[in-house]
Amino acid sequence: MDNPHDDEPIAGIQKELQTNESAPAAAMAQTYLDKLDIVPLNIAITGESGSGKSTFVNAFRGIRNSDKERAAPTGVKETTTDVTSYPHPNYPNITLWDLPGIGTTKFPADKYLKLVKFKRYDFFIIMSADRFRENDVKLAKEIQKMKKKFYFVRSKIDHNIRDEEETQGSEFNEEETLKEIREDCIQGLVEGRVESPQVFLVSSFKLHLYDFRLLEKTLEEELPALKRNALLLAQDRTWQCLLL
């Protein structure tokens, strides 16, 4: 639940502006922005090997996979073998944690959360490149027990759309295809007894399409105010970088 005091600085800035006191409002705004720069936000990206975690980490930070110095390594084989942190390039207080695939020999499902030190994260994004599987469901349930937020992201949607369009030809309907993918994912999670699952369909190479904006909006609504506003600043910068 949000702390109501988190929004007090914004209310104060608005009050100063309404009384035409621009200098105090500017000073208050700068103080608030400085505070956002030190509010830590830790985002865990997890899922099975091959689900596109590292590419999503790069996209979220506004960095292309080809940036060898700053990008999380990507490839056709498992590239994340240890918990790895990636600070946002413009907002170092915001860190994305690229977690190894759940269910590997080094990170078995029953010990996964303990091994990745779950307490450090503000929320989890659980990724899959197809249907969410048993390990994803187990992970969601354990996160829920620990009173943490989690979100399901179905990745590589652009690949699915392309394949279905080639298969169906003139009968292809993108909206119906997206609906079927979403319903299939939700059905699998409900069968695994995950309550009211939210599934976001995302392409890490085409963030302007599908559900990435909806994911952002959901995070904005559900994070505590200070962490939410820190995320908003970072995401504005991400969109600027990707549009260059």
PDB file of C-alpha atoms in Angstrom:
ATOM      1  CA  MET A   1       0.000   0.000   0.000  1.00  0.00           C
ATOM      2  CA  ASP A   2       1.234   3.489  -0.798  1.00  0.00           C
ATOM      3  CA  ASN A   3       2.472   5.697   2.000  1.00  0.00           C
ATOM      4  CA  PRO A   4       0.229   8.812   1.842  1.00  0.00           C
ATOM      5  CA  HIS A   5       3.204  10.958   2.906  1.00  0.00           C
ATOM      6  CA  ASP A   6       5.010   9.989  -0.319  1.00  0.00           C
ATOM      7  CA  ASP A   7       2.791  12.374  -2.312  1.00  0.00           C
ATOM      8  CA  GLU A   8       3.126  15.341   0.066  1.00  0.00           C
ATOM      9  CA  PRO A   9       6.051  16.973  -1.808  1.00  0.00           C
ATOM     10  CA  ILE A  10       4.031  17.045  -5.044  1.00  0.00           C
ATOM     11  CA  ALA A  11       1.084  18.609  -3.227  1.00  0.00           C
ATOM     12  CA  GLY A  12       3.416  21.251  -1.778  1.00  0.00           C
ATOM     13  CA  ILE A  13       4.848  22.092  -5.200  1.00  0.00           C
ATOM     14  CA  GLN A  14       1.344  22.437  -6.645  1.00  0.00           C
ATOM     15  CA  LYS A  15       0.330  24.769  -3.794  1.00  0.00           C
ATOM     16  CA  GLU A  16       3.322  27.035  -4.384  1.00  0.00           C
ATOM     17  CA  LEU A  17       2.523  27.202  -8.109  1.00  0.00           C
ATOM     18  CA  GLN A  18      -1.107  28.096  -7.393  1.00  0.00           C
ATOM     19  CA  THR A  19       0.033  31.065  -5.283  1.00  0.00           C
ATOM     20  CA  ASN A  20       2.366  32.193  -8.105  1.00  0.00           C
ATOM     21  CA  GLU A  21       5.432  31.473  -5.966  1.00  0.00           C
ATOM     22  CA  SER A  22       7.530  30.022  -8.784  1.00  0.00           C
ATOM     23  CA  ALA A  23      10.928  30.264  -7.065  1.00  0.00           C
ATOM     24  CA  PRO A  24       9.890  28.242  -3.969  1.00  0.00           C
ATOM     25  CA  ALA A  25       8.090  25.766  -6.223  1.00  0.00           C
ATOM     26  CA  ALA A  26      11.217  25.324  -8.349  1.00  0.00           C
ATOM     27  CA  ALA A  27      13.345  24.763  -5.247  1.00  0.00           C
ATOM     28  CA  MET A  28      10.872  22.223  -3.872  1.00  0.00           C
ATOM     29  CA  ALA A  29      10.735  20.457  -7.225  1.00  0.00           C
ATOM     30  CA  GLN A  30      14.531  20.205  -7.393  1.00  0.00           C
ATOM     31  CA  THR A  31      14.678  18.834  -3.850  1.00  0.00           C
ATOM     32  CA  TYR A  32      12.071  16.230  -4.771  1.00  0.00           C
ATOM     33  CA  LEU A  33      13.935  15.220  -7.948  1.00  0.00           C
ATOM     34  CA  ASP A  34      17.172  14.918  -5.974  1.00  0.00           C
ATOM     35  CA  LYS A  35      15.350  12.623  -3.564  1.00  0.00           C
ATOM     36  CA  LEU A  36      14.151  10.442  -6.448  1.00  0.00           C
ATOM     37  CA  ASP A  37      17.765  10.023  -7.533  1.00  0.00           C
ATOM     38  CA  ILE A  38      18.576   8.169  -4.314  1.00  0.00           C
ATOM     39  CA  VAL A  39      15.393   6.098  -3.890  1.00  0.00           C
ATOM     40  CA  PRO A  40      16.500   2.498  -4.616  1.00  0.00           C
ATOM     41  CA  LEU A  41      14.327   0.429  -6.936  1.00  0.00           C
ATOM     42  CA  ASN A  42      15.341  -3.204  -7.510  1.00  0.00           C
ATOM     43  CA  ILE A  43      13.573  -5.129 -10.267  1.00  0.00           C
ATOM     44  CA  ALA A  44      14.096  -8.885 -10.652  1.00  0.00           C
ATOM     45  CA  ILE A  45      13.741 -10.440 -14.120  1.00  0.00           C
ATOM     46  CA  THR A  46      13.316 -14.198 -13.908  1.00  0.00           C
ATOM     47  CA  GLY A  47      11.965 -17.195 -15.807  1.00  0.00           C
ATOM     48  CA  GLU A  48      13.238 -20.297 -17.546  1.00  0.00           C
ATOM     49  CA  SER A  49      16.300 -20.375 -19.782  1.00  0.00           C
ATOM     50  CA  GLY A  50      15.631 -18.965 -23.255  1.00  0.00           C
ATOM     51  CA  SER A  51      12.697 -16.783 -22.249  1.00  0.00           C
ATOM     52  CA  GLY A  52      14.393 -13.550 -23.333  1.00  0.00           C
ATOM     53  CA  LYS A  53      15.268 -12.188 -19.884  1.00  0.00           C
ATOM     54  CA  SER A  54      18.532 -10.522 -20.879  1.00  0.00           C
ATOM     55  CA  THR A  55      17.062  -8.874 -23.977  1.00  0.00           C
ATOM     56  CA  PHE A  56      14.208  -7.535 -21.856  1.00  0.00           C
ATOM     57  CA  VAL A  57      16.710  -6.156 -19.313  1.00  0.00           C
ATOM     58  CA  ASN A  58      18.487  -4.311 -22.117  1.00  0.00           C
ATOM     59  CA  ALA A  59      15.271  -2.965 -23.626  1.00  0.00           C
ATOM     60  CA  PHE A  60      13.978  -1.778 -20.263  1.00  0.00           C
ATOM     61  CA  ARG A  61      17.214   0.187 -19.784  1.00  0.00           C
ATOM     62  CA  GLY A  62      17.115   1.663 -23.296  1.00  0.00           C
ATOM     63  CA  ILE A  63      20.245  -0.240 -24.343  1.00  0.00           C
ATOM     64  CA  ARG A  64      20.594  -2.318 -27.482  1.00  0.00           C
ATOM     65  CA  ASN A  65      21.934  -5.891 -27.405  1.00  0.00           C
ATOM     66  CA  SER A  66      24.823  -4.798 -29.640  1.00  0.00           C
ATOM     67  CA  ASP A  67      26.187  -2.492 -26.913  1.00  0.00           C
ATOM     68  CA  LYS A  68      28.936  -4.846 -25.734  1.00  0.00           C
ATOM     69  CA  GLU A  69      30.072  -2.621 -22.881  1.00  0.00           C
ATOM     70  CA  ARG A  70      26.721  -2.019 -21.145  1.00  0.00           C
ATOM     71  CA  ALA A  71      24.266  -4.656 -22.404  1.00  0.00           C
ATOM     72  CA  ALA A  72      23.392  -7.896 -20.653  1.00  0.00           C
ATOM     73  CA  PRO A  73      24.834 -10.749 -22.793  1.00  0.00           C
ATOM     74  CA  THR A  74      22.277 -12.428 -25.056  1.00  0.00           C
ATOM     75  CA  GLY A  75      22.379 -15.467 -27.300  1.00  0.00           C
ATOM     76  CA  VAL A  76      20.775 -18.740 -28.354  1.00  0.00           C
ATOM     77  CA  LYS A  77      22.210 -20.563 -25.327  1.00  0.00           C
ATOM     78  CA  GLU A  78      21.801 -19.758 -21.625  1.00  0.00           C
ATOM     79  CA  THR A  79      23.908 -16.644 -21.030  1.00  0.00           C
ATOM     80  CA  THR A  80      22.863 -15.817 -17.464  1.00  0.00           C
ATOM     81  CA  THR A  81      24.502 -18.255 -15.073  1.00  0.00           C
ATOM     82  CA  ASP A  82      24.687 -15.997 -12.007  1.00  0.00           C
ATOM     83  CA  VAL A  83      22.592 -13.244 -10.474  1.00  0.00           C
ATOM     84  CA  THR A  84      23.772 -10.120 -12.322  1.00  0.00           C
ATOM     85  CA  SER A  85      22.867  -6.508 -11.620  1.00  0.00           C
ATOM     86  CA  TYR A  86      22.440  -3.879 -14.338  1.00  0.00           C
ATOM     87  CA  PRO A  87      21.976  -0.290 -13.109  1.00  0.00           C
ATOM     88  CA  HIS A  88      19.916   2.011 -15.296  1.00  0.00           C
ATOM     89  CA  PRO A  89      22.435   4.076 -17.334  1.00  0.00           C
ATOM     90  CA  ASN A  90      20.829   7.393 -16.367  1.00  0.00           C
ATOM     91  CA  TYR A  91      19.378   6.502 -12.971  1.00  0.00           C
ATOM     92  CA  PRO A  92      21.878   4.330 -11.065  1.00  0.00           C
ATOM     93  CA  ASN A  93      19.474   4.022  -8.124  1.00  0.00           C
ATOM     94  CA  ILE A  94      17.305   1.813 -10.374  1.00  0.00           C
ATOM     95  CA  THR A  95      18.756  -1.667 -10.838  1.00  0.00           C
ATOM     96  CA  LEU A  96      17.496  -4.528 -12.973  1.00  0.00           C
ATOM     97  CA  TRP A  97      18.635  -7.938 -11.780  1.00  0.00           C
ATOM     98  CA  ASP A  98      19.031 -10.548 -14.503  1.00  0.00           C
ATOM     99  CA  LEU A  99      18.393 -13.810 -12.674  1.00  0.00           C
ATOM    100  CA  PRO A 100      19.470 -17.266 -13.896  1.00  0.00           C
ATOM    101  CA  GLY A 101      16.801 -19.561 -15.264  1.00  0.00           C
ATOM    102  CA  ILE A 102      14.744 -21.293 -12.614  1.00  0.00           C
ATOM    103  CA  GLY A 103      15.032 -25.065 -12.442  1.00  0.00           C
ATOM    104  CA  THR A 104      18.661 -25.354 -13.573  1.00  0.00           C
ATOM    105  CA  THR A 105      21.124 -27.598 -11.707  1.00  0.00           C
ATOM    106  CA  LYS A 106      22.692 -24.589 -10.006  1.00  0.00           C
ATOM    107  CA  PHE A 107      19.329 -22.938  -9.233  1.00  0.00           C
ATOM    108  CA  PRO A 108      16.750 -25.691  -8.492  1.00  0.00           C
ATOM    109  CA  ALA A 109      13.148 -24.546  -8.174  1.00  0.00           C
ATOM    110  CA  ASP A 110      12.747 -25.478  -4.495  1.00  0.00           C
ATOM    111  CA  LYS A 111      15.729 -23.335  -3.441  1.00  0.00           C
ATOM    112  CA  TYR A 112      15.531 -20.650  -6.114  1.00  0.00           C
ATOM    113  CA  LEU A 113      14.238 -17.677  -4.113  1.00  0.00           C
ATOM    114  CA  LYS A 114      16.700 -18.244  -1.304  1.00  0.00           C
ATOM    115  CA  LEU A 115      19.634 -18.563  -3.710  1.00  0.00           C
ATOM    116  CA  VAL A 116      18.776 -15.353  -5.599  1.00  0.00           C
ATOM    117  CA  LYS A 117      18.198 -13.457  -2.303  1.00  0.00           C
ATOM    118  CA  PHE A 118      14.596 -12.498  -2.973  1.00  0.00           C
ATOM    119  CA  LYS A 119      14.418  -9.910  -0.151  1.00  0.00           C
ATOM    120  CA  ARG A 120      16.473  -7.369  -2.088  1.00  0.00           C
ATOM    121  CA  TYR A 121      13.864  -6.989  -4.875  1.00  0.00           C
ATOM    122  CA  ASP A 122      10.865  -4.639  -4.949  1.00  0.00           C
ATOM    123  CA  PHE A 123       9.027  -6.818  -7.464  1.00  0.00           C
ATOM    124  CA  PHE A 124       9.524  -9.706  -9.918  1.00  0.00           C
ATOM    125  CA  ILE A 125       8.851 -10.000 -13.637  1.00  0.00           C
ATOM    126  CA  ILE A 126       8.392 -13.670 -14.576  1.00  0.00           C
ATOM    127  CA  MET A 127       9.087 -14.240 -18.262  1.00  0.00           C
ATOM    128  CA  SER A 128       8.243 -17.013 -20.707  1.00  0.00           C
ATOM    129  CA  ALA A 129       8.654 -17.390 -24.457  1.00  0.00           C
ATOM    130  CA  ASP A 130       5.639 -19.730 -24.685  1.00  0.00           C
ATOM    131  CA  ARG A 131       3.303 -21.137 -22.025  1.00  0.00           C
ATOM    132  CA  PHE A 132       4.149 -20.513 -18.392  1.00  0.00           C
ATOM    133  CA  ARG A 133       5.296 -23.791 -16.891  1.00  0.00           C
ATOM    134  CA  GLU A 134       5.223 -25.560 -13.550  1.00  0.00           C
ATOM    135  CA  ASN A 135       8.354 -23.813 -12.284  1.00  0.00           C
ATOM    136  CA  ASP A 136       6.899 -20.399 -13.152  1.00  0.00           C
ATOM    137  CA  VAL A 137       3.737 -21.217 -11.210  1.00  0.00           C
ATOM    138  CA  LYS A 138       5.724 -22.473  -8.201  1.00  0.00           C
ATOM    139  CA  LEU A 139       7.808 -19.314  -8.256  1.00  0.00           C
ATOM    140  CA  ALA A 140       4.737 -17.065  -8.403  1.00  0.00           C
ATOM    141  CA  LYS A 141       3.173 -18.837  -5.433  1.00  0.00           C
ATOM    142  CA  GLU A 142       6.322 -18.530  -3.351  1.00  0.00           C
ATOM    143  CA  ILE A 143       6.675 -14.832  -4.187  1.00  0.00           C
ATOM    144  CA  GLN A 144       3.031 -14.334  -3.242  1.00  0.00           C
ATOM    145  CA  LYS A 145       3.579 -16.018   0.132  1.00  0.00           C
ATOM    146  CA  MET A 146       6.349 -13.549   0.810  1.00  0.00           C
ATOM    147  CA  LYS A 147       4.072 -10.564   0.111  1.00  0.00           C
ATOM    148  CA  LYS A 148       5.982  -9.446  -2.980  1.00  0.00           C
ATOM    149  CA  LYS A 149       4.537  -8.254  -6.293  1.00  0.00           C
ATOM    150  CA  PHE A 150       5.039 -10.257  -9.479  1.00  0.00           C
ATOM    151  CA  TYR A 151       4.018  -9.838 -13.107  1.00  0.00           C
ATOM    152  CA  PHE A 152       3.916 -12.361 -15.964  1.00  0.00           C
ATOM    153  CA  VAL A 153       5.476 -11.265 -19.259  1.00  0.00           C
ATOM    154  CA  ARG A 154       5.015 -13.392 -22.367  1.00  0.00           C
ATOM    155  CA  SER A 155       7.989 -12.460 -24.537  1.00  0.00           C
ATOM    156  CA  LYS A 156       8.895 -12.703 -28.245  1.00  0.00           C
ATOM    157  CA  ILE A 157       5.341 -11.881 -29.330  1.00  0.00           C
ATOM    158  CA  ASP A 158       6.594 -10.395 -32.595  1.00  0.00           C
ATOM    159  CA  HIS A 159       7.936 -13.855 -33.533  1.00  0.00           C
ATOM    160  CA  ASN A 160       4.544 -15.457 -32.852  1.00  0.00           C
ATOM    161  CA  ILE A 161       2.705 -12.834 -34.889  1.00  0.00           C
ATOM    162  CA  ARG A 162       5.074 -13.274 -37.813  1.00  0.00           C
ATOM    163  CA  ASP A 163       4.787 -17.082 -37.715  1.00  0.00           C
ATOM    164  CA  GLU A 164       0.987 -17.032 -37.482  1.00  0.00           C
ATOM    165  CA  GLU A 165       0.709 -14.545 -40.343  1.00  0.00           C
ATOM    166  CA  GLU A 166       2.838 -16.791 -42.559  1.00  0.00           C
ATOM    167  CA  THR A 167       0.796 -19.848 -41.553  1.00  0.00           C
ATOM    168  CA  GLN A 168      -2.698 -18.355 -41.878  1.00  0.00           C
ATOM    169  CA  GLY A 169      -2.125 -16.110 -44.856  1.00  0.00           C
ATOM    170  CA  SER A 170      -5.165 -14.033 -45.810  1.00  0.00           C
ATOM    171  CA  GLU A 171      -7.141 -15.390 -42.837  1.00  0.00           C
ATOM    172  CA  PHE A 172      -4.672 -13.951 -40.311  1.00  0.00           C
ATOM    173  CA  ASN A 173      -6.130 -11.629 -37.678  1.00  0.00           C
ATOM    174  CA  GLU A 174      -3.559 -10.078 -35.344  1.00  0.00           C
ATOM    175  CA  GLU A 175      -6.069  -9.069 -32.675  1.00  0.00           C
ATOM    176  CA  GLU A 176      -7.524 -12.571 -32.493  1.00  0.00           C
ATOM    177  CA  THR A 177      -4.055 -14.125 -32.378  1.00  0.00           C
ATOM    178  CA  LEU A 178      -3.015 -11.910 -29.470  1.00  0.00           C
ATOM    179  CA  LYS A 179      -6.253 -12.756 -27.668  1.00  0.00           C
ATOM    180  CA  GLU A 180      -5.635 -16.497 -28.104  1.00  0.00           C
ATOM    181  CA  ILE A 181      -2.056 -16.238 -26.823  1.00  0.00           C
ATOM    182  CA  ARG A 182      -3.140 -14.250 -23.772  1.00  0.00           C
ATOM    183  CA  GLU A 183      -6.030 -16.605 -22.966  1.00  0.00           C
ATOM    184  CA  ASP A 184      -3.801 -19.663 -23.363  1.00  0.00           C
ATOM    185  CA  CYS A 185      -1.257 -18.213 -20.916  1.00  0.00           C
ATOM    186  CA  ILE A 186      -3.926 -17.198 -18.402  1.00  0.00           C
ATOM    187  CA  GLN A 187      -5.626 -20.611 -18.614  1.00  0.00           C
ATOM    188  CA  GLY A 188      -2.354 -22.402 -17.828  1.00  0.00           C
ATOM    189  CA  LEU A 189      -1.732 -20.177 -14.822  1.00  0.00           C
ATOM    190  CA  VAL A 190      -5.286 -20.543 -13.510  1.00  0.00           C
ATOM    191  CA  GLU A 191      -4.989 -24.331 -13.847  1.00  0.00           C
ATOM    192  CA  GLY A 192      -1.846 -24.012 -11.727  1.00  0.00           C
ATOM    193  CA  ARG A 193      -3.979 -22.167  -9.133  1.00  0.00           C
ATOM    194  CA  VAL A 194      -2.467 -18.730  -9.602  1.00  0.00           C
ATOM    195  CA  GLU A 195      -5.166 -16.249  -8.593  1.00  0.00           C
ATOM    196  CA  SER A 196      -6.230 -13.586 -11.135  1.00  0.00           C
ATOM    197  CA  PRO A 197      -2.994 -13.666 -13.166  1.00  0.00           C
ATOM    198  CA  GLN A 198      -2.076 -10.667 -15.299  1.00  0.00           C
ATOM    199  CA  VAL A 199      -0.198 -11.521 -18.483  1.00  0.00           C
ATOM    200  CA  PHE A 200       1.563  -8.866 -20.567  1.00  0.00           C
ATOM    201  CA  LEU A 201       2.452  -9.649 -24.179  1.00  0.00           C
ATOM    202  CA  VAL A 202       5.753  -7.985 -25.076  1.00  0.00           C
ATOM    203  CA  SER A 203       8.350  -7.760 -27.806  1.00  0.00           C
ATOM    204  CA  SER A 204      11.650  -6.472 -26.437  1.00  0.00           C
ATOM    205  CA  PHE A 205      12.562  -5.262 -29.931  1.00  0.00           C
ATOM    206  CA  LYS A 206       9.262  -3.417 -30.464  1.00  0.00           C
ATOM    207  CA  LEU A 207       8.338  -1.868 -27.145  1.00  0.00           C
ATOM    208  CA  HIS A 208       5.875   0.511 -28.795  1.00  0.00           C
ATOM    209  CA  LEU A 209       3.707  -2.459 -29.791  1.00  0.00           C
ATOM    210  CA  TYR A 210       1.614  -4.866 -27.709  1.00  0.00           C
ATOM    211  CA  ASP A 211       1.533  -4.575 -23.889  1.00  0.00           C
ATOM    212  CA  PHE A 212       4.760  -2.899 -22.798  1.00  0.00           C
ATOM    213  CA  ARG A 213       3.040   0.436 -22.177  1.00  0.00           C
ATOM    214  CA  LEU A 214       0.324  -1.384 -20.228  1.00  0.00           C
ATOM    215  CA  LEU A 215       3.002  -3.073 -18.105  1.00  0.00           C
ATOM    216  CA  GLU A 216       4.531   0.330 -17.381  1.00  0.00           C
ATOM    217  CA  LYS A 217       1.142   1.742 -16.432  1.00  0.00           C
ATOM    218  CA  THR A 218       0.451  -1.184 -14.092  1.00  0.00           C
ATOM    219  CA  LEU A 219       3.805  -0.737 -12.352  1.00  0.00           C
ATOM    220  CA  GLU A 220       3.151   2.980 -12.004  1.00  0.00           C
ATOM    221  CA  GLU A 221      -0.193   2.293 -10.321  1.00  0.00           C
ATOM    222  CA  GLU A 222       1.029  -0.407  -7.943  1.00  0.00           C
ATOM    223  CA  LEU A 223       4.426   0.826  -6.772  1.00  0.00           C
ATOM    224  CA  PRO A 224       4.757   3.118  -3.729  1.00  0.00           C
ATOM    225  CA  ALA A 225       4.782   6.757  -4.860  1.00  0.00           C
ATOM    226  CA  LEU A 226       8.492   7.546  -4.566  1.00  0.00           C
ATOM    227  CA  LYS A 227       9.574   4.344  -6.281  1.00  0.00           C
ATOM    228  CA  ARG A 228       6.854   4.850  -8.910  1.00  0.00           C
ATOM    229  CA  ASN A 229       8.066   8.343  -9.757  1.00  0.00           C
ATOM    230  CA  ALA A 230      11.675   7.182  -9.894  1.00  0.00           C
ATOM    231  CA  LEU A 231      10.585   4.540 -12.404  1.00  0.00           C
ATOM    232  CA  LEU A 232       8.660   7.120 -14.453  1.00  0.00           C
ATOM    233  CA  LEU A 233      11.741   9.298 -14.824  1.00  0.00           C
ATOM    234  CA  ALA A 234      13.823   6.350 -15.965  1.00  0.00           C
ATOM    235  CA  GLN A 235      11.211   5.117 -18.438  1.00  0.00           C
ATOM    236  CA  ASP A 236      10.859   8.555 -20.023  1.00  0.00           C
ATOM    237  CA  ARG A 237      14.578   8.478 -20.654  1.00  0.00           C
ATOM    238  CA  THR A 238      14.376   4.925 -22.021  1.00  0.00           C
ATOM    239  CA  TRP A 239      11.806   5.927 -24.662  1.00  0.00           C
ATOM    240  CA  GLN A 240      13.967   8.887 -25.682  1.00  0.00           C
ATOM    241  CA  CYS A 241      16.976   6.598 -26.174  1.00  0.00           C
ATOM    242  CA  LEU A 242      15.037   4.004 -28.179  1.00  0.00           C
ATOM    243  CA  LEU A 243      13.620   6.649 -30.502  1.00  0.00           C
ATOM    244  CA  LEU A 244      17.065   8.007 -31.392  1.00  0.00           C
TER     245      LEU A 244
END
